[in-house]
JSON list of C-alpha atoms in Angstrom, two decimals:
[
{"chain": "A", "resi": 9, "resn": "MET", "atom": "CA", "xyz": [-9.54, -19.76, 16.91]},
{"chain": "A", "resi": 10, "resn": "ILE", "atom": "CA", "xyz": [-7.57, -16.62, 16.23]},
{"chain": "A", "resi": 11, "resn": "ARG", "atom": "CA", "xyz": [-9.33, -13.22, 16.16]},
{"chain": "A", "resi": 12, "resn": "SER", "atom": "CA", "xyz": [-7.66, -11.43, 13.26]},
{"chain": "A", "resi": 13, "resn": "PHE", "atom": "CA", "xyz": [-7.57, -8.54, 10.79]},
{"chain": "A", "resi": 14, "resn": "ILE", "atom": "CA", "xyz": [-5.45, -7.30, 7.86]},
{"chain": "A", "resi": 15, "resn": "ALA", "atom": "CA", "xyz": [-4.01, -3.79, 8.10]},
{"chain": "A", "resi": 16, "resn": "PHE", "atom": "CA", "xyz": [-1.14, -1.46, 7.29]},
{"chain": "A", "resi": 17, "resn": "GLU", "atom": "CA", "xyz": [1.16, -0.47, 10.16]},
{"chain": "A", "resi": 18, "resn": "LEU", "atom": "CA", "xyz": [1.71, 3.28, 10.45]},
{"chain": "A", "resi": 19, "resn": "PRO", "atom": "CA", "xyz": [5.14, 4.89, 10.76]},
{"chain": "A", "resi": 20, "resn": "GLN", "atom": "CA", "xyz": [6.05, 6.26, 14.20]},
{"chain": "A", "resi": 21, "resn": "ARG", "atom": "CA", "xyz": [5.89, 9.89, 13.05]},
{"chain": "A", "resi": 22, "resn": "ALA", "atom": "CA", "xyz": [2.29, 9.41, 11.90]},
{"chain": "A", "resi": 23, "resn": "LYS", "atom": "CA", "xyz": [1.36, 7.84, 15.25]},
{"chain": "A", "resi": 24, "resn": "GLU", "atom": "CA", "xyz": [2.89, 10.82, 17.08]},
{"chain": "A", "resi": 25, "resn": "THR", "atom": "CA", "xyz": [0.71, 13.17, 15.04]},
{"chain": "A", "resi": 26, "resn": "LEU", "atom": "CA", "xyz": [-2.36, 11.08, 15.88]},
{"chain": "A", "resi": 27, "resn": "VAL", "atom": "CA", "xyz": [-1.55, 11.34, 19.60]},
{"chain": "A", "resi": 28, "resn": "ARG", "atom": "CA", "xyz": [-1.56, 15.15, 19.27]},
{"chain": "A", "resi": 29, "resn": "ILE", "atom": "CA", "xyz": [-4.93, 14.99, 17.47]},
{"chain": "A", "resi": 30, "resn": "GLN", "atom": "CA", "xyz": [-6.33, 12.73, 20.22]},
{"chain": "A", "resi": 31, "resn": "GLU", "atom": "CA", "xyz": [-5.14, 15.21, 22.87]},
{"chain": "A", "resi": 32, "resn": "GLN", "atom": "CA", "xyz": [-7.10, 17.99, 21.14]},
{"chain": "A", "resi": 33, "resn": "MET", "atom": "CA", "xyz": [-10.20, 15.78, 21.03]},
{"chain": "A", "resi": 34, "resn": "LYS", "atom": "CA", "xyz": [-10.12, 14.82, 24.71]},
{"chain": "A", "resi": 35, "resn": "ARG", "atom": "CA", "xyz": [-11.92, 18.08, 25.50]},
{"chain": "A", "resi": 36, "resn": "ALA", "atom": "CA", "xyz": [-15.06, 16.32, 24.21]},
{"chain": "A", "resi": 37, "resn": "GLY", "atom": "CA", "xyz": [-15.47, 14.50, 27.53]},
{"chain": "A", "resi": 38, "resn": "SER", "atom": "CA", "xyz": [-14.64, 11.33, 29.38]},
{"chain": "A", "resi": 39, "resn": "GLY", "atom": "CA", "xyz": [-17.09, 9.02, 27.63]},
{"chain": "A", "resi": 40, "resn": "ILE", "atom": "CA", "xyz": [-14.63, 8.10, 24.88]},
{"chain": "A", "resi": 41, "resn": "GLY", "atom": "CA", "xyz": [-12.21, 5.18, 25.02]},
{"chain": "A", "resi": 42, "resn": "TRP", "atom": "CA", "xyz": [-9.10, 6.34, 23.17]},
{"chain": "A", "resi": 43, "resn": "VAL", "atom": "CA", "xyz": [-7.13, 3.85, 21.10]},
{"chain": "A", "resi": 44, "resn": "LYS", "atom": "CA", "xyz": [-3.53, 3.50, 22.27]},
{"chain": "A", "resi": 45, "resn": "PRO", "atom": "CA", "xyz": [-1.08, 4.84, 19.65]},
{"chain": "A", "resi": 46, "resn": "GLY", "atom": "CA", "xyz": [0.41, 1.37, 19.12]},
{"chain": "A", "resi": 47, "resn": "GLY", "atom": "CA", "xyz": [-3.06, 0.06, 18.36]},
{"chain": "A", "resi": 48, "resn": "ILE", "atom": "CA", "xyz": [-3.90, 2.49, 15.56]},
{"chain": "A", "resi": 49, "resn": "HIS", "atom": "CA", "xyz": [-3.72, 0.70, 12.21]},
{"chain": "A", "resi": 50, "resn": "LEU", "atom": "CA", "xyz": [-5.07, 1.30, 8.73]},
{"chain": "A", "resi": 51, "resn": "THR", "atom": "CA", "xyz": [-7.41, -1.69, 8.69]},
{"chain": "A", "resi": 52, "resn": "LEU", "atom": "CA", "xyz": [-8.48, -3.14, 5.34]},
{"chain": "A", "resi": 53, "resn": "ASN", "atom": "CA", "xyz": [-10.29, -6.29, 6.47]},
{"chain": "A", "resi": 54, "resn": "PHE", "atom": "CA", "xyz": [-11.54, -7.46, 9.84]},
{"chain": "A", "resi": 55, "resn": "LEU", "atom": "CA", "xyz": [-11.66, -11.25, 9.46]},
{"chain": "A", "resi": 56, "resn": "GLY", "atom": "CA", "xyz": [-13.05, -12.29, 12.83]},
{"chain": "A", "resi": 57, "resn": "ASN", "atom": "CA", "xyz": [-12.06, -15.74, 14.03]},
{"chain": "A", "resi": 58, "resn": "ILE", "atom": "CA", "xyz": [-9.81, -17.82, 11.80]},
{"chain": "A", "resi": 59, "resn": "GLN", "atom": "CA", "xyz": [-8.12, -21.19, 12.15]},
{"chain": "A", "resi": 60, "resn": "GLU", "atom": "CA", "xyz": [-4.33, -21.30, 12.47]},
{"chain": "A", "resi": 61, "resn": "THR", "atom": "CA", "xyz": [-4.32, -23.44, 9.32]},
{"chain": "A", "resi": 62, "resn": "GLN", "atom": "CA", "xyz": [-5.72, -20.46, 7.34]},
{"chain": "A", "resi": 63, "resn": "VAL", "atom": "CA", "xyz": [-2.72, -18.19, 7.93]},
{"chain": "A", "resi": 64, "resn": "ASP", "atom": "CA", "xyz": [-0.82, -19.46, 4.85]},
{"chain": "A", "resi": 65, "resn": "GLU", "atom": "CA", "xyz": [-3.74, -19.03, 2.44]},
{"chain": "A", "resi": 66, "resn": "LEU", "atom": "CA", "xyz": [-4.49, -15.57, 3.89]},
{"chain": "A", "resi": 67, "resn": "SER", "atom": "CA", "xyz": [-0.83, -14.64, 3.46]},
{"chain": "A", "resi": 68, "resn": "GLN", "atom": "CA", "xyz": [-0.99, -15.78, -0.16]},
{"chain": "A", "resi": 69, "resn": "ALA", "atom": "CA", "xyz": [-4.10, -13.63, -0.77]},
{"chain": "A", "resi": 70, "resn": "MET", "atom": "CA", "xyz": [-2.25, -10.68, 0.74]},
{"chain": "A", "resi": 71, "resn": "LYS", "atom": "CA", "xyz": [0.75, -11.29, -1.57]},
{"chain": "A", "resi": 72, "resn": "GLU", "atom": "CA", "xyz": [-1.48, -11.42, -4.64]},
{"chain": "A", "resi": 73, "resn": "SER", "atom": "CA", "xyz": [-3.36, -8.26, -3.66]},
{"chain": "A", "resi": 74, "resn": "ALA", "atom": "CA", "xyz": [-0.09, -6.37, -3.03]},
{"chain": "A", "resi": 75, "resn": "ALA", "atom": "CA", "xyz": [1.55, -7.42, -6.31]},
{"chain": "A", "resi": 76, "resn": "GLY", "atom": "CA", "xyz": [2.07, -4.52, -8.68]},
{"chain": "A", "resi": 77, "resn": "PHE", "atom": "CA", "xyz": [1.67, -1.84, -6.00]},
{"chain": "A", "resi": 78, "resn": "GLY", "atom": "CA", "xyz": [4.58, 0.03, -4.49]},
{"chain": "A", "resi": 79, "resn": "PRO", "atom": "CA", "xyz": [4.46, 1.79, -1.12]},
{"chain": "A", "resi": 80, "resn": "LEU", "atom": "CA", "xyz": [1.54, 4.20, -0.73]},
{"chain": "A", "resi": 81, "resn": "GLU", "atom": "CA", "xyz": [1.90, 7.86, 0.11]},
{"chain": "A", "resi": 82, "resn": "LEU", "atom": "CA", "xyz": [-0.90, 9.05, 2.40]},
{"chain": "A", "resi": 83, "resn": "ALA", "atom": "CA", "xyz": [-1.61, 12.05, 4.63]},
{"chain": "A", "resi": 84, "resn": "PHE", "atom": "CA", "xyz": [-4.22, 12.95, 7.24]},
{"chain": "A", "resi": 85, "resn": "SER", "atom": "CA", "xyz": [-7.27, 14.90, 6.14]},
{"chain": "A", "resi": 86, "resn": "GLU", "atom": "CA", "xyz": [-10.33, 15.76, 8.24]},
{"chain": "A", "resi": 87, "resn": "ALA", "atom": "CA", "xyz": [-11.62, 14.33, 11.52]},
{"chain": "A", "resi": 88, "resn": "GLY", "atom": "CA", "xyz": [-15.13, 12.99, 12.06]},
{"chain": "A", "resi": 89, "resn": "ALA", "atom": "CA", "xyz": [-17.41, 10.43, 13.69]},
{"chain": "A", "resi": 90, "resn": "PHE", "atom": "CA", "xyz": [-19.29, 7.35, 12.49]},
{"chain": "A", "resi": 91, "resn": "PRO", "atom": "CA", "xyz": [-22.16, 6.94, 11.89]},
{"chain": "A", "resi": 92, "resn": "GLY", "atom": "CA", "xyz": [-22.53, 10.71, 12.34]},
{"chain": "A", "resi": 93, "resn": "MET", "atom": "CA", "xyz": [-22.43, 13.52, 14.86]},
{"chain": "A", "resi": 94, "resn": "LYS", "atom": "CA", "xyz": [-25.96, 12.94, 16.18]},
{"chain": "A", "resi": 95, "resn": "ASN", "atom": "CA", "xyz": [-25.13, 9.45, 17.44]},
{"chain": "A", "resi": 96, "resn": "PRO", "atom": "CA", "xyz": [-21.33, 9.14, 17.35]},
{"chain": "A", "resi": 97, "resn": "ARG", "atom": "CA", "xyz": [-19.86, 5.68, 17.99]},
{"chain": "A", "resi": 98, "resn": "VAL", "atom": "CA", "xyz": [-16.39, 5.91, 16.41]},
{"chain": "A", "resi": 99, "resn": "ILE", "atom": "CA", "xyz": [-14.08, 8.94, 16.31]},
{"chain": "A", "resi": 100, "resn": "TRP", "atom": "CA", "xyz": [-11.73, 8.94, 13.31]},
{"chain": "A", "resi": 101, "resn": "VAL", "atom": "CA", "xyz": [-9.32, 10.88, 11.15]},
{"chain": "A", "resi": 102, "resn": "GLY", "atom": "CA", "xyz": [-9.55, 10.48, 7.39]},
{"chain": "A", "resi": 103, "resn": "LEU", "atom": "CA", "xyz": [-6.83, 9.98, 4.82]},
{"chain": "A", "resi": 104, "resn": "MET", "atom": "CA", "xyz": [-5.90, 11.61, 1.55]},
{"chain": "A", "resi": 105, "resn": "GLY", "atom": "CA", "xyz": [-3.16, 10.97, -0.97]},
{"chain": "A", "resi": 106, "resn": "GLN", "atom": "CA", "xyz": [-2.96, 7.73, -2.92]},
{"chain": "A", "resi": 107, "resn": "THR", "atom": "CA", "xyz": [-6.32, 6.55, -1.60]},
{"chain": "A", "resi": 108, "resn": "ASP", "atom": "CA", "xyz": [-7.33, 5.34, -5.08]},
{"chain": "A", "resi": 109, "resn": "ARG", "atom": "CA", "xyz": [-4.43, 2.85, -5.02]},
{"chain": "A", "resi": 110, "resn": "LEU", "atom": "CA", "xyz": [-5.35, 1.93, -1.43]},
{"chain": "A", "resi": 111, "resn": "ALA", "atom": "CA", "xyz": [-8.94, 1.24, -2.55]},
{"chain": "A", "resi": 112, "resn": "ALA", "atom": "CA", "xyz": [-7.65, -0.89, -5.44]},
{"chain": "A", "resi": 113, "resn": "ILE", "atom": "CA", "xyz": [-5.60, -3.03, -3.03]},
{"chain": "A", "resi": 114, "resn": "LYS", "atom": "CA", "xyz": [-8.64, -3.37, -0.75]},
{"chain": "A", "resi": 115, "resn": "LYS", "atom": "CA", "xyz": [-10.88, -4.37, -3.69]},
{"chain": "A", "resi": 116, "resn": "ARG", "atom": "CA", "xyz": [-8.40, -6.99, -4.90]},
{"chain": "A", "resi": 117, "resn": "LEU", "atom": "CA", "xyz": [-7.99, -8.33, -1.35]},
{"chain": "A", "resi": 118, "resn": "ASP", "atom": "CA", "xyz": [-11.79, -8.58, -0.96]},
{"chain": "A", "resi": 119, "resn": "GLU", "atom": "CA", "xyz": [-11.98, -10.54, -4.22]},
{"chain": "A", "resi": 120, "resn": "LEU", "atom": "CA", "xyz": [-9.23, -12.94, -3.10]},
{"chain": "A", "resi": 121, "resn": "LEU", "atom": "CA", "xyz": [-10.67, -13.42, 0.39]},
{"chain": "A", "resi": 122, "resn": "GLN", "atom": "CA", "xyz": [-14.22, -14.18, -0.76]},
{"chain": "A", "resi": 123, "resn": "PRO", "atom": "CA", "xyz": [-13.45, -17.74, -2.02]},
{"chain": "A", "resi": 124, "resn": "LEU", "atom": "CA", "xyz": [-11.79, -18.34, 1.37]},
{"chain": "A", "resi": 125, "resn": "GLY", "atom": "CA", "xyz": [-15.10, -17.64, 3.11]},
{"chain": "A", "resi": 126, "resn": "PHE", "atom": "CA", "xyz": [-14.71, -13.95, 3.98]},
{"chain": "A", "resi": 127, "resn": "GLU", "atom": "CA", "xyz": [-17.53, -11.84, 2.60]},
{"chain": "A", "resi": 128, "resn": "PRO", "atom": "CA", "xyz": [-16.67, -8.23, 1.68]},
{"chain": "A", "resi": 129, "resn": "GLU", "atom": "CA", "xyz": [-18.30, -5.46, 3.68]},
{"chain": "A", "resi": 130, "resn": "GLN", "atom": "CA", "xyz": [-21.38, -3.98, 2.08]},
{"chain": "A", "resi": 131, "resn": "ARG", "atom": "CA", "xyz": [-20.40, -0.44, 3.13]},
{"chain": "A", "resi": 132, "resn": "SER", "atom": "CA", "xyz": [-18.21, 1.53, 0.75]},
{"chain": "A", "resi": 133, "resn": "PHE", "atom": "CA", "xyz": [-14.57, 1.74, 1.78]},
{"chain": "A", "resi": 134, "resn": "LYS", "atom": "CA", "xyz": [-13.71, 5.04, 3.50]},
{"chain": "A", "resi": 135, "resn": "PRO", "atom": "CA", "xyz": [-10.01, 5.12, 4.41]},
{"chain": "A", "resi": 136, "resn": "HIS", "atom": "CA", "xyz": [-9.74, 6.24, 8.03]},
{"chain": "A", "resi": 137, "resn": "LEU", "atom": "CA", "xyz": [-7.95, 5.62, 11.30]},
{"chain": "A", "resi": 138, "resn": "THR", "atom": "CA", "xyz": [-10.02, 4.95, 14.42]},
{"chain": "A", "resi": 139, "resn": "LEU", "atom": "CA", "xyz": [-8.87, 7.21, 17.26]},
{"chain": "A", "resi": 140, "resn": "GLY", "atom": "CA", "xyz": [-11.55, 6.42, 19.81]},
{"chain": "A", "resi": 141, "resn": "ARG", "atom": "CA", "xyz": [-14.84, 4.70, 20.54]},
{"chain": "A", "resi": 142, "resn": "VAL", "atom": "CA", "xyz": [-17.74, 6.26, 22.41]},
{"chain": "A", "resi": 143, "resn": "LYS", "atom": "CA", "xyz": [-18.24, 4.16, 25.56]},
{"chain": "A", "resi": 144, "resn": "LYS", "atom": "CA", "xyz": [-20.67, 6.31, 27.58]},
{"chain": "A", "resi": 145, "resn": "LYS", "atom": "CA", "xyz": [-23.21, 9.00, 26.83]},
{"chain": "A", "resi": 146, "resn": "ILE", "atom": "CA", "xyz": [-21.50, 12.17, 25.63]},
{"chain": "A", "resi": 147, "resn": "ASN", "atom": "CA", "xyz": [-22.69, 15.54, 24.41]},
{"chain": "A", "resi": 148, "resn": "PRO", "atom": "CA", "xyz": [-22.79, 15.25, 20.59]},
{"chain": "A", "resi": 149, "resn": "ALA", "atom": "CA", "xyz": [-22.82, 19.04, 20.16]},
{"chain": "A", "resi": 150, "resn": "LEU", "atom": "CA", "xyz": [-19.64, 19.36, 22.24]},
{"chain": "A", "resi": 151, "resn": "LEU", "atom": "CA", "xyz": [-17.99, 16.53, 20.29]},
{"chain": "A", "resi": 152, "resn": "SER", "atom": "CA", "xyz": [-18.97, 18.16, 17.01]},
{"chain": "A", "resi": 153, "resn": "ALA", "atom": "CA", "xyz": [-17.53, 21.51, 18.16]},
{"chain": "A", "resi": 154, "resn": "VAL", "atom": "CA", "xyz": [-14.29, 19.88, 19.33]},
{"chain": "A", "resi": 155, "resn": "ILE", "atom": "CA", "xyz": [-13.88, 17.93, 16.08]},
{"chain": "A", "resi": 156, "resn": "SER", "atom": "CA", "xyz": [-14.53, 21.05, 13.99]},
{"chain": "A", "resi": 157, "resn": "GLU", "atom": "CA", "xyz": [-11.72, 22.82, 15.88]},
{"chain": "A", "resi": 158, "resn": "VAL", "atom": "CA", "xyz": [-9.18, 20.01, 15.51]},
{"chain": "A", "resi": 159, "resn": "GLU", "atom": "CA", "xyz": [-6.08, 21.23, 13.76]},
{"chain": "A", "resi": 160, "resn": "ILE", "atom": "CA", "xyz": [-4.45, 18.68, 11.55]},
{"chain": "A", "resi": 161, "resn": "ASP", "atom": "CA", "xyz": [-1.41, 20.82, 11.03]},
{"chain": "A", "resi": 162, "resn": "GLU", "atom": "CA", "xyz": [0.84, 18.06, 9.77]},
{"chain": "A", "resi": 163, "resn": "LYS", "atom": "CA", "xyz": [-0.51, 17.16, 6.38]},
{"chain": "A", "resi": 164, "resn": "LYS", "atom": "CA", "xyz": [2.95, 15.90, 5.53]},
{"chain": "A", "resi": 165, "resn": "PRO", "atom": "CA", "xyz": [2.75, 12.63, 3.65]},
{"chain": "A", "resi": 166, "resn": "PHE", "atom": "CA", "xyz": [3.81, 9.35, 5.17]},
{"chain": "A", "resi": 167, "resn": "MET", "atom": "CA", "xyz": [4.34, 5.96, 3.58]},
{"chain": "A", "resi": 168, "resn": "VAL", "atom": "CA", "xyz": [2.73, 2.59, 4.24]},
{"chain": "A", "resi": 169, "resn": "SER", "atom": "CA", "xyz": [4.46, -0.37, 2.68]},
{"chain": "A", "resi": 170, "resn": "HIS", "atom": "CA", "xyz": [3.52, -3.63, 4.43]},
{"chain": "A", "resi": 171, "resn": "LEU", "atom": "CA", "xyz": [0.23, -5.47, 4.73]},
{"chain": "A", "resi": 172, "resn": "ILE", "atom": "CA", "xyz": [0.09, -7.35, 8.01]},
{"chain": "A", "resi": 173, "resn": "LEU", "atom": "CA", "xyz": [-2.19, -10.15, 9.18]},
{"chain": "A", "resi": 174, "resn": "TYR", "atom": "CA", "xyz": [-2.64, -9.44, 12.89]},
{"chain": "A", "resi": 175, "resn": "LYS", "atom": "CA", "xyz": [-3.81, -11.62, 15.74]},
{"chain": "A", "resi": 176, "resn": "SER", "atom": "CA", "xyz": [-5.96, -9.52, 18.07]},
{"chain": "A", "resi": 177, "resn": "GLN", "atom": "CA", "xyz": [-6.31, -10.42, 21.74]},
{"chain": "A", "resi": 178, "resn": "LEU", "atom": "CA", "xyz": [-8.69, -8.43, 23.93]},
{"chain": "A", "resi": 179, "resn": "PHE", "atom": "CA", "xyz": [-7.70, -7.59, 27.51]},
{"chain": "A", "resi": 180, "resn": "PRO", "atom": "CA", "xyz": [-9.34, -5.35, 30.14]},
{"chain": "A", "resi": 181, "resn": "ASP", "atom": "CA", "xyz": [-6.77, -2.60, 29.50]},
{"chain": "A", "resi": 182, "resn": "GLY", "atom": "CA", "xyz": [-7.04, -2.81, 25.70]},
{"chain": "A", "resi": 183, "resn": "ALA", "atom": "CA", "xyz": [-6.22, -5.01, 22.75]},
{"chain": "A", "resi": 184, "resn": "GLU", "atom": "CA", "xyz": [-2.84, -6.54, 22.00]},
{"chain": "A", "resi": 185, "resn": "TYR", "atom": "CA", "xyz": [-1.84, -7.14, 18.38]},
{"chain": "A", "resi": 186, "resn": "THR", "atom": "CA", "xyz": [0.64, -9.75, 17.16]},
{"chain": "A", "resi": 187, "resn": "PRO", "atom": "CA", "xyz": [1.75, -9.99, 13.50]},
{"chain": "A", "resi": 188, "resn": "LEU", "atom": "CA", "xyz": [1.11, -13.45, 11.99]},
{"chain": "A", "resi": 189, "resn": "ALA", "atom": "CA", "xyz": [2.19, -12.65, 8.41]},
{"chain": "A", "resi": 190, "resn": "THR", "atom": "CA", "xyz": [3.73, -9.61, 6.71]},
{"chain": "A", "resi": 191, "resn": "VAL", "atom": "CA", "xyz": [3.70, -8.85, 2.98]},
{"chain": "A", "resi": 192, "resn": "GLY", "atom": "CA", "xyz": [5.54, -5.94, 1.38]},
{"chain": "A", "resi": 193, "resn": "LEU", "atom": "CA", "xyz": [3.91, -3.97, -1.41]},
{"chain": "A", "resi": 194, "resn": "GLY", "atom": "CA", "xyz": [5.52, -4.48, -4.79]}
]
């Protein structure tokens, strides 16, 4: 079985900006496990465990969902926490720009994956990038104050252009991601 997900890879410049945002957020305390810059992706679908024989049909679903869409122009917006500041579990930065087109690709992908046995999430799609996960008890008020002070000074747009089916392997020092299939938009 292969633990997998479908996501967009971010350009290096965008990852460098996210590292600066993470550095600002580290004042919130040591109870947060920060995602390594190479591990930050714009995830559309977490698939869980798949068989190796499913890679081709998943790749085909990705091709069909990407057809008719060119590269997407996105930019960072606000920072926040899921499910909320009172009980934060995931620290994130949101996205703005062509998020309507991003949502349309996600919707089409969900529709194409459902006959393959992958049920769409019931939560509404909120485009975001996970920067960290709360691992130990932290002070929610401090986290809220730190997040409210985060300066996302680089609202310069960046492009995402390739959907990637990733294999995810978990190790004690973090996850390792290996591309299994890549599909360009368009």
